[in-house]
Backbone as a printed PyTorch tensor [residue, N CA C, xyz], in Angstrom:
tensor([[[  32.3250,  -96.1960,   22.6870],
         [  32.9420,  -96.4690,   21.4050],
         [  34.2950,  -96.7140,   21.9170]],

        [[  35.2230,  -97.3030,   21.1310],
         [  36.7240,  -97.7410,   21.2470],
         [  37.5780,  -96.2410,   21.6490]],

        [[  38.8470,  -96.5830,   21.6970],
         [  39.5450,  -95.4820,   21.9530],
         [  39.9740,  -94.7480,   20.6090]],

        [[  40.5630,  -93.6520,   20.3510],
         [  41.0730,  -93.0130,   18.9170],
         [  42.3470,  -93.6360,   18.6630]],

        [[  42.2300,  -94.2690,   17.2580],
         [  43.5070,  -94.8850,   16.7590],
         [  44.5420,  -93.7080,   16.6140]],

        [[  45.4970,  -94.1400,   16.0980],
         [  46.7680,  -93.5330,   15.7070],
         [  46.2130,  -92.7790,   14.2480]],

        [[  45.8780,  -93.5880,   13.3550],
         [  45.3610,  -92.9970,   12.0450],
         [  44.1150,  -91.8060,   12.2290]],

        [[  43.5860,  -91.8640,   13.0550],
         [  42.4520,  -90.8510,   13.4590],
         [  42.9830,  -89.5970,   14.0250]],

        [[  43.9800,  -89.7760,   14.7550],
         [  44.8630,  -88.5940,   15.3240],
         [  45.3960,  -88.0700,   14.1740]],

        [[  46.0360,  -88.6590,   12.9320],
         [  46.6250,  -88.0420,   12.0750],
         [  45.3190,  -87.4970,   11.1830]],

        [[  44.4340,  -88.0370,   11.0620],
         [  43.2440,  -87.2980,   10.5340],
         [  42.6440,  -85.9060,   11.1900]],

        [[  43.0130,  -86.0880,   12.6980],
         [  42.5730,  -84.6450,   13.3570],
         [  43.6920,  -83.6740,   13.3270]],

        [[  44.7180,  -84.1090,   13.0730],
         [  45.8410,  -83.3410,   13.0310],
         [  45.7000,  -82.5850,   11.5970]],

        [[  45.3900,  -83.2860,   10.4850],
         [  45.2440,  -82.7770,    9.2310],
         [  44.2320,  -81.6950,    9.2810]],

        [[  42.7330,  -81.9600,    9.8140],
         [  41.7900,  -81.3200,   10.0250],
         [  42.0360,  -80.2360,   10.7160]],

        [[  42.5630,  -80.2570,   11.5460],
         [  42.9730,  -79.0050,   12.3070],
         [  43.8630,  -77.8340,   11.3550]],

        [[  44.5220,  -78.4230,   10.7830],
         [  45.4080,  -77.8760,    9.8870],
         [  44.3730,  -77.0850,    8.6060]],

        [[  43.5360,  -77.6810,    8.4520],
         [  42.4700,  -77.1990,    7.3910],
         [  41.4390,  -76.3080,    8.0580]],

        [[  41.6640,  -76.2570,    9.3480],
         [  40.5700,  -75.0840,   10.1390],
         [  39.3840,  -75.7400,   10.3300]],

        [[  38.9680,  -77.0080,   10.2420],
         [  37.8160,  -77.6790,   10.7910],
         [  37.3620,  -77.5350,   12.0150]],

        [[  36.0410,  -77.3830,   12.3750],
         [  35.4330,  -77.2620,   13.6810],
         [  35.5670,  -78.5610,   14.2000]],

        [[  35.3640,  -78.8630,   15.8480],
         [  35.1950,  -79.5890,   16.6210],
         [  34.1960,  -80.6160,   15.7200]],

        [[  32.9800,  -79.8490,   15.5580],
         [  31.8610,  -80.6980,   15.1080],
         [  32.0890,  -81.1230,   13.9900]],

        [[  32.8550,  -80.5540,   12.9900],
         [  33.0680,  -81.0710,   11.5530],
         [  33.8800,  -82.3770,   11.5030]],

        [[  35.0150,  -82.0790,   12.3870],
         [  36.0450,  -83.5210,   12.8670],
         [  35.0920,  -84.4880,   12.9250]],

        [[  34.3890,  -84.4110,   14.2390],
         [  33.4830,  -85.2990,   14.9250],
         [  32.8010,  -85.8570,   13.7590]],

        [[  32.1280,  -85.2080,   13.0360],
         [  31.2300,  -85.8850,   11.8640],
         [  31.9190,  -86.7890,   10.9430]],

        [[  33.1230,  -86.3700,   10.5630],
         [  33.6400,  -86.9900,    9.4300],
         [  34.4370,  -88.3520,   10.4080]],

        [[  34.6430,  -88.0340,   11.4420],
         [  35.3180,  -89.3740,   12.2200],
         [  34.2350,  -90.4570,   12.8490]],

        [[  33.0060,  -89.7370,   12.6870],
         [  31.9630,  -90.4710,   13.5510],
         [  32.1600,  -90.7320,   14.9560]],

        [[  32.6750,  -89.3280,   15.5920],
         [  32.6530,  -89.2170,   17.1160],
         [  32.1240,  -88.0800,   17.4600]],

        [[  32.0400,  -87.9920,   18.7130],
         [  31.5020,  -86.8180,   19.3790],
         [  32.2340,  -85.7640,   19.1990]],

        [[  31.5020,  -84.4070,   19.1640],
         [  32.6380,  -83.0880,   19.2870],
         [  33.2630,  -83.3090,   20.4650]],

        [[  32.5950,  -83.7870,   21.6120],
         [  33.5000,  -83.2280,   22.8930],
         [  34.6500,  -84.5190,   22.8470]],

        [[  34.5700,  -85.4750,   22.3690],
         [  35.7180,  -86.5220,   22.2910],
         [  36.9360,  -85.7850,   21.4440]],

        [[  36.5770,  -85.0960,   20.5870],
         [  37.4760,  -84.5180,   19.5900],
         [  38.0510,  -83.3900,   20.4260]],

        [[  37.0900,  -82.6890,   21.3070],
         [  37.8530,  -81.4790,   22.3200],
         [  38.8330,  -82.0820,   23.1670]],

        [[  38.4040,  -83.1000,   23.5520],
         [  39.1610,  -83.8980,   24.7820],
         [  40.6380,  -84.3330,   24.1000]],

        [[  40.5600,  -84.8120,   22.8810],
         [  41.4000,  -85.0020,   21.9860],
         [  42.6340,  -83.9220,   21.9300]],

        [[  41.9580,  -82.7660,   21.3570],
         [  42.7630,  -81.7560,   21.3860],
         [  43.3780,  -80.9370,   22.5380]],

        [[  42.8240,  -81.3450,   23.5570],
         [  43.3280,  -80.6650,   24.7610],
         [  45.0440,  -81.4220,   24.9430]],

        [[  45.0580,  -82.5240,   24.3990],
         [  46.1550,  -83.2120,   24.8520],
         [  47.5520,  -82.7660,   24.4000]],

        [[  47.4310,  -81.7130,   23.5650],
         [  48.4040,  -80.9890,   23.2220],
         [  48.2620,  -79.7570,   22.3770]],

        [[  48.7090,  -78.4550,   22.5970],
         [  48.7940,  -77.3110,   21.6210],
         [  50.0090,  -76.9810,   21.0860]],

        [[  50.2220,  -76.5750,   19.7010],
         [  49.3470,  -77.2200,   18.9020],
         [  49.2010,  -78.9250,   18.7230]],

        [[  48.2490,  -79.1900,   17.9700],
         [  47.8120,  -80.5190,   17.9930],
         [  48.8250,  -81.1630,   17.1670]],

        [[  49.5920,  -82.1620,   17.8490],
         [  50.5110,  -83.2720,   17.0150],
         [  49.9220,  -84.5180,   17.1430]],

        [[  49.7620,  -85.4840,   16.1480],
         [  49.2590,  -86.5870,   16.1590],
         [  50.1880,  -87.6550,   17.1650]],

        [[  51.2440,  -87.6560,   16.6570],
         [  52.3410,  -88.4440,   17.0880],
         [  52.6750,  -88.3400,   18.9050]],

        [[  52.6260,  -86.7430,   19.1820],
         [  52.6440,  -86.5160,   20.7170],
         [  51.5710,  -86.8440,   21.2240]],

        [[  50.0840,  -86.8800,   20.5670],
         [  48.9950,  -87.2710,   21.3600],
         [  48.9860,  -88.6670,   21.3620]],

        [[  49.4730,  -89.5650,   20.4810],
         [  49.6490,  -91.0120,   20.3910],
         [  50.1700,  -91.3040,   21.7320]],

        [[  51.3410,  -90.6400,   21.8320],
         [  52.5340,  -91.1460,   23.0370],
         [  51.8440,  -90.9660,   24.4220]],

        [[  51.1770,  -89.6080,   24.3200],
         [  50.1370,  -89.1180,   25.7090],
         [  49.1840,  -90.3000,   25.8940]],

        [[  48.5940,  -90.7940,   25.1850],
         [  47.5610,  -91.7570,   25.3550],
         [  48.1950,  -93.0450,   25.7160]],

        [[  49.1560,  -93.6370,   24.9370],
         [  49.6650,  -94.7570,   25.5020],
         [  50.1520,  -94.7350,   26.8000]],

        [[  51.0000,  -93.6290,   27.4090],
         [  51.3040,  -93.6090,   28.8130],
         [  50.3100,  -93.6260,   29.7060]],

        [[  49.1380,  -92.7470,   29.3240],
         [  48.0430,  -92.8050,   30.3080],
         [  47.3110,  -94.2630,   30.4380]],

        [[  47.1170,  -94.7800,   29.3540],
         [  46.6570,  -96.0710,   29.3220],
         [  47.4030,  -97.1560,   30.3160]],

        [[  48.8350,  -97.0410,   30.0840],
         [  49.9570,  -97.8960,   30.7870],
         [  49.5670,  -97.5700,   32.1470]],

        [[  49.2730,  -96.2780,   32.6480],
         [  49.2200,  -96.3850,   33.9720],
         [  47.8480,  -96.3450,   34.7220]],

        [[  46.6990,  -96.9510,   33.9290],
         [  45.6060,  -97.1970,   34.3090],
         [  45.6060,  -98.6220,   35.2710]],

        [[  44.4930,  -98.8900,   35.4680],
         [  44.2110, -100.3650,   36.2230],
         [  44.5210, -100.3730,   37.4340]],

        [[  44.4090, -101.5360,   38.1800],
         [  44.6760, -101.5920,   39.7100],
         [  45.9900, -101.7810,   40.3080]],

        [[  46.2910, -100.9760,   41.2790],
         [  47.5750, -101.0510,   41.4660],
         [  47.8640, -101.9240,   42.9280]],

        [[  48.8790, -102.3840,   42.9740],
         [  49.3030, -103.5290,   44.1960],
         [  49.2070, -102.8220,   45.2610]],

        [[  48.9090, -103.7510,   46.2890],
         [  49.2070, -102.9950,   47.7800],
         [  50.5260, -103.3100,   48.0410]],

        [[  50.9410, -104.3900,   47.4970],
         [  52.2120, -104.6990,   48.1050],
         [  53.4150, -104.3780,   47.6030]],

        [[  54.7450, -103.9560,   48.4020],
         [  55.7090, -103.1380,   48.1330],
         [  56.7280, -104.0830,   47.2490]],

        [[  57.6880, -103.6280,   46.3030],
         [  58.4140, -104.1920,   45.8100],
         [  59.3720, -105.4130,   46.4780]],

        [[  59.6970, -104.7010,   47.6380],
         [  60.3190, -105.8350,   48.7310],
         [  59.4140, -106.7680,   49.1390]],

        [[  58.1950, -106.6400,   49.5140],
         [  57.5120, -107.6480,   49.8290],
         [  57.0610, -108.6200,   48.6740]],

        [[  56.7580, -108.1080,   47.5530],
         [  56.9240, -108.9730,   46.3470],
         [  57.9980, -110.0870,   45.9920]],

        [[  59.2130, -109.2110,   46.1390],
         [  60.3430, -110.3290,   46.1450],
         [  60.4490, -111.3690,   46.7770]],

        [[  60.2820, -110.7660,   48.3590],
         [  60.2220, -112.4500,   49.2710],
         [  59.3100, -113.0730,   48.8750]],

        [[  58.1010, -112.8080,   48.4810],
         [  57.0660, -113.9160,   48.1520],
         [  57.5280, -114.5220,   46.9330]],

        [[  57.9430, -113.9440,   45.8510],
         [  58.3570, -114.7200,   44.7770],
         [  59.5870, -115.6590,   44.9080]],

        [[  60.3080, -115.2670,   46.0400],
         [  61.4630, -116.3180,   46.3650],
         [  60.7750, -117.4510,   47.1550]],

        [[  59.8100, -117.1800,   47.8350],
         [  59.2810, -118.2560,   48.6680],
         [  58.5260, -119.0730,   47.7440]],

        [[  57.8710, -118.7560,   46.6380],
         [  57.2950, -119.2590,   45.6200],
         [  58.2540, -120.2400,   44.7210]],

        [[  59.4450, -119.6700,   44.5490],
         [  60.6180, -120.6200,   43.9800],
         [  60.9420, -121.8040,   44.8560]],

        [[  60.7960, -121.3360,   46.2840],
         [  61.3540, -122.7280,   47.2340],
         [  60.0570, -123.4310,   47.5910]],

        [[  59.2050, -123.4660,   46.5060],
         [  58.2670, -124.1780,   46.5700],
         [  57.0050, -124.3160,   47.7540]],

        [[  57.0410, -123.1060,   48.4840],
         [  56.0200, -122.7710,   49.2900],
         [  54.6870, -122.4770,   48.7010]],

        [[  53.5540, -122.6800,   49.1740],
         [  52.3120, -122.6690,   48.8620],
         [  51.8650, -121.3330,   49.0430]],

        [[  50.7490, -120.9230,   48.1650],
         [  50.2380, -119.3550,   48.3720],
         [  49.6230, -119.3660,   49.9750]],

        [[  49.0840, -120.0870,   50.5090],
         [  48.5390, -120.3580,   51.7310],
         [  49.8500, -120.0160,   52.8580]],

        [[  50.6870, -121.1150,   52.8380],
         [  51.9590, -120.7450,   53.7120],
         [  52.5420, -119.5380,   53.4290]],

        [[  52.4720, -118.8250,   52.4070],
         [  53.0400, -117.5400,   52.3980],
         [  52.1300, -116.6180,   53.0580]],

        [[  50.9720, -116.7370,   52.5300],
         [  49.8900, -115.8160,   53.3360],
         [  50.2140, -115.6620,   54.7500]],

        [[  50.1190, -116.6490,   55.3240],
         [  50.0900, -117.2770,   56.6590],
         [  51.5190, -116.6290,   57.4120]],

        [[  52.7170, -116.9120,   56.5200],
         [  53.9480, -116.3720,   57.0820],
         [  54.1290, -114.6760,   56.8630]],

        [[  53.5310, -114.2900,   56.2030],
         [  53.6910, -112.6520,   56.1720],
         [  52.2270, -112.0650,   56.4960]],

        [[  51.2880, -112.7840,   57.1320],
         [  50.0540, -112.4190,   57.5330],
         [  49.3610, -111.4210,   56.5410]],

        [[  49.1020, -112.1520,   55.3800],
         [  48.6840, -111.4420,   54.3470],
         [  46.9110, -112.3750,   53.8200]],

        [[  46.1550, -111.5540,   53.4620],
         [  44.6950, -112.2950,   52.9600],
         [  45.3290, -112.9870,   51.4730]],

        [[  44.7810, -114.0580,   51.4470],
         [  45.1840, -114.8870,   50.0390],
         [  44.8940, -114.3410,   48.8630]],

        [[  43.6690, -113.5270,   48.8620],
         [  43.6250, -112.8290,   47.6440],
         [  44.3380, -111.5720,   47.1820]],

        [[  45.0560, -111.0440,   48.1850],
         [  46.2540, -110.0040,   47.8970],
         [  47.4520, -111.0240,   46.9730]],

        [[  47.4370, -112.0390,   47.3410],
         [  48.6290, -112.8120,   46.7740],
         [  48.4920, -112.9230,   45.3020]],

        [[  46.9920, -113.4490,   45.0870],
         [  46.6680, -113.6630,   43.4900],
         [  46.8480, -112.2660,   42.6450]],

        [[  46.5920, -111.0570,   43.5890],
         [  46.5450, -109.9210,   42.5270],
         [  47.7450, -109.2170,   42.2720]],

        [[  49.2220, -110.0780,   42.5720],
         [  50.3200, -109.2580,   42.4420],
         [  50.9560, -109.8560,   41.1730]],

        [[  50.2210, -111.0480,   40.9160],
         [  50.7380, -111.5850,   39.3620],
         [  50.1590, -111.0460,   38.3210]]])
């Protein structure tokens, strides 16, 4: 199932204030009780806005990281601006061509 939405987080906050259990919240939101438990672990006491900020931050940090340093990336971009081909740049900096495509 997809990520919990901000509106669901607001409902979870309300359900917490009403004293509902994780199972009851899960049934009302059509989510697993373990999903509710994980969501509640984001902050204590649970606050929808803070949980949303935490989720957005964690989502922004996921994904594949580049193996190239910022300095090397700038050099590559400069060579591209000078109309160098990716193959010429890879040869110049002794890089595999697949690394070049992953930095953009």
